[in-house]
Amino acid sequence: MSKLGKLAVLICGEVRTWSRASEYIFKHADNLSDDVEYYFVSWDVSNRESVVESDIINEFTKYNKKLISYRLVKQIDWQHSSYYYQSYLSKLAGIMKRRYEIDNNIVYDQVIEIRPDLLIKQGNSNAVKLNNFECLLYIENNGTVEFPGATDLYYQSNSFGNDVMSNRFYYQKSKILDHIREYKHWMLPLHNHQILADYLFARRLKIIDINRPETEMVIRPNFPEGNLDNYDTNELAKFDKEFKISIRRN
Amino acid sequence: MNIVLASLSNIDLTSIVSDVNPCLILKSDKETRALRLADVAVQLDEKIHFEYVKIDLVCVINEPNLNLEQIKNCFVNDYADRFYYTTKDLHTSSFYCKPHVFSLIGSLYKNDWTHFKNIQNDSIELLSEQILQLVLRLGIDVKIG
């Protein structure tokens, strides 16, 4: 039985370790829904190596997953916070999803935005169907929702909520919040999170309990060989230092 | 300034085109007004992000014989310093806004998909009310003259 109904997974970000992470992203989505469709947007360069279409498509072919649309775009250099780079890719993926919905007269029940370099170690996924203006985020600090506490790793919402989230590329930092906090976002190491938290606040998006206790995530690890389910999250986090496209090594 | 005209019906745009001199006119043949709005919103985003067309403002036109000044009385703005709420609402259903605001407005049909799907009369009034509710709910400022 499909827990989340028709699910779109938007994979946005630098390719990095996609060839290893893909298996676990697919497993995660399969745990959440029986009807999953994928979108993929990335830069045409990762770790100073060019990325070609087959780097993306091969994983979907290998695991027999339904890739609706994909796009590799040239890298941009805005000298902005990485928030804008990631949200730019999210914007493109959102457009592709909206186009498909309009042309096929559907609306996805739920949408997940995720990065291709994110390892998801899963147990029993705690599937929660979200309503309008609700947004589930993976947040650090053991799931404690603190302001600011948002990251750009993982979002879930319904399709309307994703349209709102994928429009965050345009967001400028709130003058009101600047005044309240009396500091600028670039003075803080968590500035990306703060811009996002500002956006959520300004758009009245309600953050849902983000802690999926059975699901752990590791960002851009340089995966060791073998079954990654055999490692615990802390062990995998040690591989965080180096990230390469491992596709061509095989 | 690069202005796009978005038309949700088959009205004659001759008057407004000569006044505004738009860089682009977007139309849709989808079955309901809400879906046509969604369609032109996606078209606009595709122009901006996939074809790199620079666009400053979008005018959604539902009445013939409007000029730009009249449309500017229905301004849906973002990040303004003050809020302009009114019950006069968007009954004309003609308004203009920045492209990124239009992008959000285009998705309003998903707010209640079943409801919109069942609409037979393609109501302008209902759409206007939904737009107003949506932009207010999203924290977007509305100025209506």
Coordinates of C-alpha atoms in Angstrom, one line a residue:
Chain A
M1 CA 0.0 0.0 0.0
S2 CA 1.3 3.4 -1.0
K3 CA 1.8 5.5 2.2
L4 CA 2.3 8.9 0.6
G5 CA 0.4 8.4 -2.6
K6 CA 1.9 9.6 -5.9
L7 CA 5.4 10.8 -4.9
A8 CA 7.8 13.0 -6.9
V9 CA 11.4 13.0 -5.8
L10 CA 13.4 16.0 -6.9
I11 CA 17.1 15.3 -6.8
C12 CA 18.9 18.6 -6.9
G13 CA 22.5 19.4 -6.2
E14 CA 26.1 18.6 -7.1
V15 CA 26.5 15.0 -8.3
R16 CA 29.4 14.1 -6.0
T17 CA 28.7 10.6 -4.7
W18 CA 25.4 10.0 -6.5
S19 CA 26.5 6.7 -8.0
R20 CA 26.6 5.2 -4.5
A21 CA 23.9 7.2 -2.8
S22 CA 21.4 6.5 -5.5
E23 CA 20.6 3.0 -4.3
Y24 CA 19.8 4.3 -0.8
I25 CA 17.7 7.2 -2.1
F26 CA 15.7 4.8 -4.2
K27 CA 15.2 2.5 -1.3
H28 CA 14.1 5.4 0.9
A29 CA 11.5 6.5 -1.7
D30 CA 10.3 3.0 -2.2
N31 CA 9.6 2.7 1.5
L32 CA 7.5 5.8 1.3
S33 CA 5.5 5.1 -1.8
D34 CA 4.7 2.5 -4.5
D35 CA 4.3 5.2 -7.1
V36 CA 7.5 7.3 -7.3
E37 CA 8.7 9.5 -10.2
Y38 CA 12.0 11.3 -10.2
Y39 CA 13.5 14.5 -11.5
F40 CA 17.2 15.4 -11.5
V41 CA 18.9 18.7 -11.8
S42 CA 22.6 19.2 -11.3
W43 CA 25.7 21.1 -12.5
D44 CA 27.6 19.8 -15.4
V45 CA 30.7 19.8 -13.3
S46 CA 31.3 18.0 -10.0
N47 CA 34.6 18.2 -8.0
R48 CA 36.2 19.8 -11.1
E49 CA 35.3 16.8 -13.3
S50 CA 32.7 17.1 -16.1
V51 CA 29.4 15.4 -15.6
V52 CA 27.6 13.8 -18.5
E53 CA 24.1 12.6 -19.0
S54 CA 24.9 9.0 -18.6
D55 CA 26.3 9.7 -15.1
I56 CA 22.8 10.6 -14.2
I57 CA 20.7 8.2 -16.3
N58 CA 22.6 5.0 -15.7
E59 CA 21.5 4.9 -12.1
F60 CA 17.9 5.1 -13.0
T61 CA 18.3 2.4 -15.6
K62 CA 20.3 0.2 -13.3
Y63 CA 17.6 0.3 -10.6
N64 CA 14.7 0.5 -13.1
K65 CA 13.4 3.8 -11.7
K66 CA 11.2 6.2 -13.5
L67 CA 13.1 9.4 -14.4
I68 CA 10.6 11.9 -15.7
S69 CA 13.0 14.7 -16.5
Y70 CA 16.5 15.8 -15.9
R71 CA 18.8 18.7 -16.7
L72 CA 22.5 19.4 -16.3
V73 CA 23.3 23.1 -16.2
K74 CA 26.5 25.1 -16.4
Q75 CA 28.0 26.1 -13.1
I76 CA 27.3 29.7 -12.0
D77 CA 29.5 31.9 -9.9
W78 CA 27.5 34.4 -8.1
Q79 CA 29.7 34.6 -5.1
H80 CA 26.6 34.1 -3.1
S81 CA 25.9 31.9 -0.1
S82 CA 25.5 28.2 -1.1
Y83 CA 21.8 28.7 -0.2
Y84 CA 21.3 30.4 -3.6
Y85 CA 23.1 27.7 -5.6
Q86 CA 21.1 24.9 -4.1
S87 CA 17.8 26.8 -4.3
Y88 CA 18.5 27.7 -8.0
L89 CA 18.7 24.0 -8.8
S90 CA 15.5 23.5 -6.7
K91 CA 13.8 26.2 -8.8
L92 CA 14.7 24.4 -12.0
A93 CA 13.5 21.0 -10.7
G94 CA 10.2 22.7 -9.6
I95 CA 9.6 24.1 -13.0
M96 CA 10.1 20.6 -14.6
K97 CA 7.7 19.1 -12.1
R98 CA 5.1 21.7 -12.6
R99 CA 5.3 21.3 -16.4
Y100 CA 4.8 17.6 -16.1
E101 CA 1.8 18.0 -13.8
I102 CA 0.1 20.5 -16.1
D103 CA 0.7 18.5 -19.2
N104 CA -0.5 15.3 -17.7
N105 CA -3.3 16.7 -15.6
I106 CA -2.0 15.3 -12.3
V107 CA -0.9 16.8 -9.0
Y108 CA 1.6 14.8 -6.9
D109 CA 0.3 13.9 -3.5
Q110 CA 3.7 14.5 -1.9
V111 CA 7.0 15.8 -3.1
I112 CA 10.5 15.2 -1.6
E113 CA 13.5 17.3 -2.5
I114 CA 16.8 15.7 -1.7
R115 CA 20.4 16.1 -2.7
P116 CA 22.2 13.5 -4.8
D117 CA 25.1 13.3 -2.3
L118 CA 23.0 12.4 0.7
L119 CA 23.2 9.0 2.1
I120 CA 20.0 7.9 3.8
K121 CA 20.2 4.9 6.1
Q122 CA 16.7 3.7 6.7
G123 CA 14.9 1.7 9.1
N124 CA 11.1 1.8 9.0
S125 CA 10.3 5.1 7.3
N126 CA 7.9 7.1 9.3
A127 CA 5.7 8.3 6.4
V128 CA 3.6 11.3 7.2
K129 CA 1.3 12.9 4.6
L130 CA 1.6 16.7 4.7
N131 CA -1.0 19.3 3.9
N132 CA -0.8 22.8 2.4
F133 CA 1.7 25.1 4.1
E134 CA 3.3 22.2 6.0
C135 CA 6.9 21.3 5.4
L136 CA 9.0 18.5 6.8
L137 CA 12.7 19.2 7.0
Y138 CA 15.6 17.1 8.1
I139 CA 17.1 19.3 10.8
E140 CA 20.2 18.8 12.8
N141 CA 20.4 18.8 16.6
N142 CA 18.5 15.5 17.0
G143 CA 15.4 16.8 15.5
T144 CA 15.0 19.8 17.8
V145 CA 13.3 22.5 15.9
E146 CA 15.2 25.6 16.7
F147 CA 15.2 28.9 14.9
P148 CA 17.3 28.9 12.9
G149 CA 17.7 25.3 12.5
A150 CA 16.8 24.4 8.9
T151 CA 19.2 22.7 6.5
D152 CA 19.1 22.2 2.8
L153 CA 19.3 18.5 2.9
Y154 CA 15.8 17.1 2.7
Y155 CA 12.3 18.5 2.3
Q156 CA 8.9 16.9 2.1
S157 CA 5.7 18.7 1.4
N158 CA 2.7 18.3 -0.8
S159 CA 3.0 19.6 -4.4
F160 CA 1.8 23.1 -3.6
G161 CA 4.2 23.3 -0.6
N162 CA 7.0 22.2 -2.9
D163 CA 6.1 25.0 -5.3
V164 CA 6.5 27.4 -2.5
M165 CA 9.7 25.9 -1.3
S166 CA 11.2 25.7 -4.8
N167 CA 10.6 29.4 -5.2
R168 CA 12.9 30.2 -2.3
F169 CA 15.7 31.1 -4.7
Y170 CA 14.3 34.6 -4.8
Y171 CA 14.2 35.1 -1.2
Q172 CA 16.1 38.1 0.3
K173 CA 16.8 38.2 4.0
S174 CA 14.1 39.7 6.1
K175 CA 14.8 43.2 7.3
I176 CA 12.5 42.6 10.3
L177 CA 14.5 39.6 11.4
D178 CA 17.8 41.4 10.9
H179 CA 16.6 44.0 13.3
I180 CA 15.5 41.6 15.9
R181 CA 18.6 39.5 15.8
E182 CA 21.0 42.3 15.4
Y183 CA 23.4 40.4 13.3
K184 CA 23.9 39.6 9.6
H185 CA 23.7 36.1 8.2
W186 CA 27.3 36.1 6.8
M187 CA 28.6 36.6 10.3
L188 CA 27.4 33.2 11.3
P189 CA 28.5 29.8 10.1
L190 CA 25.0 28.7 9.8
H191 CA 24.0 31.5 7.5
N192 CA 22.4 29.1 4.9
H193 CA 20.2 27.7 7.5
Q194 CA 19.2 31.1 8.7
I195 CA 18.2 32.4 5.3
L196 CA 16.0 29.3 4.9
A197 CA 14.6 29.7 8.3
D198 CA 13.7 33.3 7.4
Y199 CA 12.0 32.1 4.3
L200 CA 9.9 29.5 6.1
F201 CA 8.9 32.2 8.6
A202 CA 8.1 34.7 6.0
R203 CA 6.0 32.3 3.9
R204 CA 4.2 31.0 7.0
L205 CA 5.3 27.4 6.4
K206 CA 4.7 25.3 9.3
I207 CA 7.7 23.0 10.1
I208 CA 6.4 19.6 10.9
D209 CA 8.2 17.3 13.4
I210 CA 11.3 16.5 11.3
N211 CA 12.8 13.7 13.3
R212 CA 12.4 10.4 11.6
P213 CA 14.0 8.3 14.3
E214 CA 14.6 5.3 12.1
T215 CA 16.2 7.4 9.3
E216 CA 19.6 8.8 9.5
M217 CA 21.4 10.9 7.0
V218 CA 25.0 11.6 6.2
I219 CA 25.9 14.4 3.8
R220 CA 28.3 13.9 0.9
P221 CA 30.3 11.0 2.3
N222 CA 33.2 9.4 0.5
F223 CA 31.5 6.0 0.7
P224 CA 33.6 3.0 1.7
E225 CA 33.1 -0.2 -0.4
G226 CA 30.5 -2.7 0.5
N227 CA 27.0 -2.5 2.0
L228 CA 26.6 0.9 3.7
D229 CA 23.9 -0.5 5.9
N230 CA 26.6 -2.3 7.8
Y231 CA 28.0 1.1 9.0
D232 CA 26.5 3.2 11.6
T233 CA 26.0 6.9 10.9
N234 CA 28.9 8.1 13.0
E235 CA 31.3 5.8 11.2
L236 CA 30.0 7.1 7.8
A237 CA 30.3 10.6 8.9
K238 CA 34.1 10.1 9.2
F239 CA 34.1 9.7 5.4
D240 CA 32.8 13.2 5.0
K241 CA 36.1 14.9 4.1
E242 CA 36.5 13.7 0.6
F243 CA 33.9 13.5 -2.0
K244 CA 34.4 12.5 -5.6
I245 CA 32.4 11.1 -8.5
S246 CA 33.1 7.5 -8.0
I247 CA 31.2 6.5 -11.2
R248 CA 34.2 6.5 -13.4
R249 CA 36.4 4.6 -11.1
N250 CA 34.3 1.5 -11.8
Chain B
M1 CA 11.3 47.4 -18.6
N2 CA 10.4 44.0 -20.0
I3 CA 6.7 43.3 -19.4
V4 CA 4.9 40.1 -20.2
L5 CA 1.1 40.0 -20.8
A6 CA -0.6 36.9 -19.6
S7 CA -4.1 36.4 -20.9
L8 CA -6.4 33.8 -19.4
S9 CA -9.3 34.3 -21.9
N10 CA -9.8 35.2 -25.5
I11 CA -10.2 38.9 -25.0
D12 CA -8.9 41.3 -27.6
L13 CA -5.5 42.6 -26.4
T14 CA -5.0 45.2 -29.1
S15 CA -5.5 48.1 -26.8
I16 CA -3.2 46.9 -24.0
V17 CA -0.5 45.7 -26.4
S18 CA -0.2 49.1 -28.0
D19 CA 0.0 50.7 -24.5
V20 CA 2.4 48.3 -22.8
N21 CA 4.5 47.1 -25.7
P22 CA 5.1 43.7 -24.1
C23 CA 8.2 41.6 -24.8
L24 CA 6.0 38.5 -24.7
I25 CA 2.4 37.4 -24.6
L26 CA 1.5 34.2 -22.9
K27 CA -1.7 32.3 -23.4
S28 CA -3.0 28.8 -22.5
D29 CA -5.7 26.6 -23.9
K30 CA -6.2 24.7 -20.6
E31 CA -9.8 24.0 -19.6
T32 CA -10.2 26.1 -16.6
R33 CA -9.1 29.6 -15.7
A34 CA -7.1 28.3 -12.7
L35 CA -5.2 25.8 -14.9
R36 CA -4.6 28.4 -17.6
L37 CA -3.1 30.6 -14.9
A38 CA -0.9 27.7 -13.8
D39 CA 0.1 27.0 -17.3
V40 CA 1.2 30.5 -18.2
A41 CA 3.1 30.7 -14.8
V42 CA 5.1 27.6 -15.8
Q43 CA 5.6 29.1 -19.3
L44 CA 6.9 32.2 -17.7
D45 CA 9.4 30.4 -15.5
E46 CA 10.6 28.3 -18.5
K47 CA 11.2 31.5 -20.4
I48 CA 13.2 33.0 -17.5
H49 CA 15.2 30.0 -16.4
F50 CA 15.5 27.8 -19.5
E51 CA 15.6 30.4 -22.2
Y52 CA 17.2 33.2 -20.1
V53 CA 14.7 35.8 -21.1
K54 CA 14.8 38.8 -18.8
I55 CA 11.4 39.8 -17.5
D56 CA 10.6 42.5 -15.0
L57 CA 6.8 42.4 -14.6
V58 CA 3.9 40.2 -15.5
C59 CA 0.4 41.7 -16.3
V60 CA -2.4 39.2 -16.0
I61 CA -5.1 40.6 -18.3
N62 CA -8.8 39.5 -18.1
E63 CA -10.5 42.7 -19.3
P64 CA -10.2 44.4 -22.7
N65 CA -9.5 48.1 -23.0
L66 CA -7.3 48.3 -19.9
N67 CA -4.3 50.5 -19.9
L68 CA -1.1 50.0 -17.9
E69 CA -2.0 52.6 -15.3
Q70 CA -5.3 50.9 -14.6
I71 CA -3.6 47.5 -14.2
K72 CA -1.1 49.1 -11.8
N73 CA -3.9 49.7 -9.5
C74 CA -4.0 46.0 -8.8
F75 CA -0.5 45.4 -7.7
V76 CA 0.6 42.2 -6.0
N77 CA 4.0 43.0 -4.5
D78 CA 6.6 41.2 -2.5
Y79 CA 8.9 42.5 0.1
A80 CA 7.1 45.9 0.4
D81 CA 7.6 47.9 3.5
R82 CA 3.9 48.2 4.3
F83 CA 0.9 45.9 4.0
Y84 CA -2.1 46.9 1.9
Y85 CA -5.0 44.6 2.7
T86 CA -8.4 45.3 1.3
T87 CA -11.7 43.6 0.9
K88 CA -12.1 45.1 -2.5
D89 CA -10.0 42.1 -3.7
L90 CA -9.1 41.1 -7.2
H91 CA -12.5 40.9 -8.7
T92 CA -11.3 42.3 -12.0
S93 CA -8.8 39.5 -12.0
S94 CA -6.4 41.8 -13.8
F95 CA -3.3 42.6 -11.9
Y96 CA 0.5 42.8 -12.3
C97 CA 3.3 41.5 -10.2
K98 CA 6.9 40.4 -10.3
P99 CA 7.6 37.1 -12.0
H100 CA 8.6 35.2 -8.9
V101 CA 5.3 36.2 -7.2
F102 CA 3.4 35.1 -10.3
S103 CA 5.1 31.7 -10.0
L104 CA 3.5 31.2 -6.7
I105 CA 0.1 32.5 -7.8
G106 CA 0.2 30.0 -10.6
S107 CA 0.2 27.1 -8.2
L108 CA -2.9 28.2 -6.3
Y109 CA -5.0 25.6 -8.1
K110 CA -3.3 23.0 -6.0
N111 CA -4.7 24.5 -2.8
D112 CA -7.9 22.6 -3.4
W113 CA -7.4 20.5 -6.4
T114 CA -10.7 18.6 -6.2
H115 CA -12.6 21.8 -5.8
F116 CA -11.0 23.4 -8.9
K117 CA -11.3 20.3 -10.9
N118 CA -15.1 20.3 -10.4
I119 CA -15.6 23.9 -11.3
Q120 CA -17.8 24.1 -14.3
N121 CA -18.4 27.8 -14.6
D122 CA -14.7 28.9 -14.7
S123 CA -15.5 31.6 -12.3
I124 CA -13.3 34.8 -12.3
E125 CA -14.6 35.8 -8.9
L126 CA -13.6 32.5 -7.3
L127 CA -10.2 32.7 -8.8
S128 CA -9.7 36.2 -7.6
E129 CA -10.7 35.3 -4.1
Q130 CA -8.4 32.4 -4.1
I131 CA -5.5 34.5 -5.4
L132 CA -6.1 37.0 -2.7
Q133 CA -6.2 34.4 0.0
L134 CA -3.1 32.7 -1.3
V135 CA -1.0 35.8 -1.5
L136 CA -2.0 36.9 1.9
R137 CA -1.4 33.5 3.4
L138 CA 2.1 33.4 1.8
G139 CA 3.1 36.7 3.3
I140 CA 3.0 38.5 0.0
D141 CA 1.8 42.1 0.2
V142 CA -1.2 43.2 -1.8
K143 CA -1.9 46.7 -2.9
I144 CA -5.2 47.3 -4.6
G145 CA -6.2 50.8 -5.6

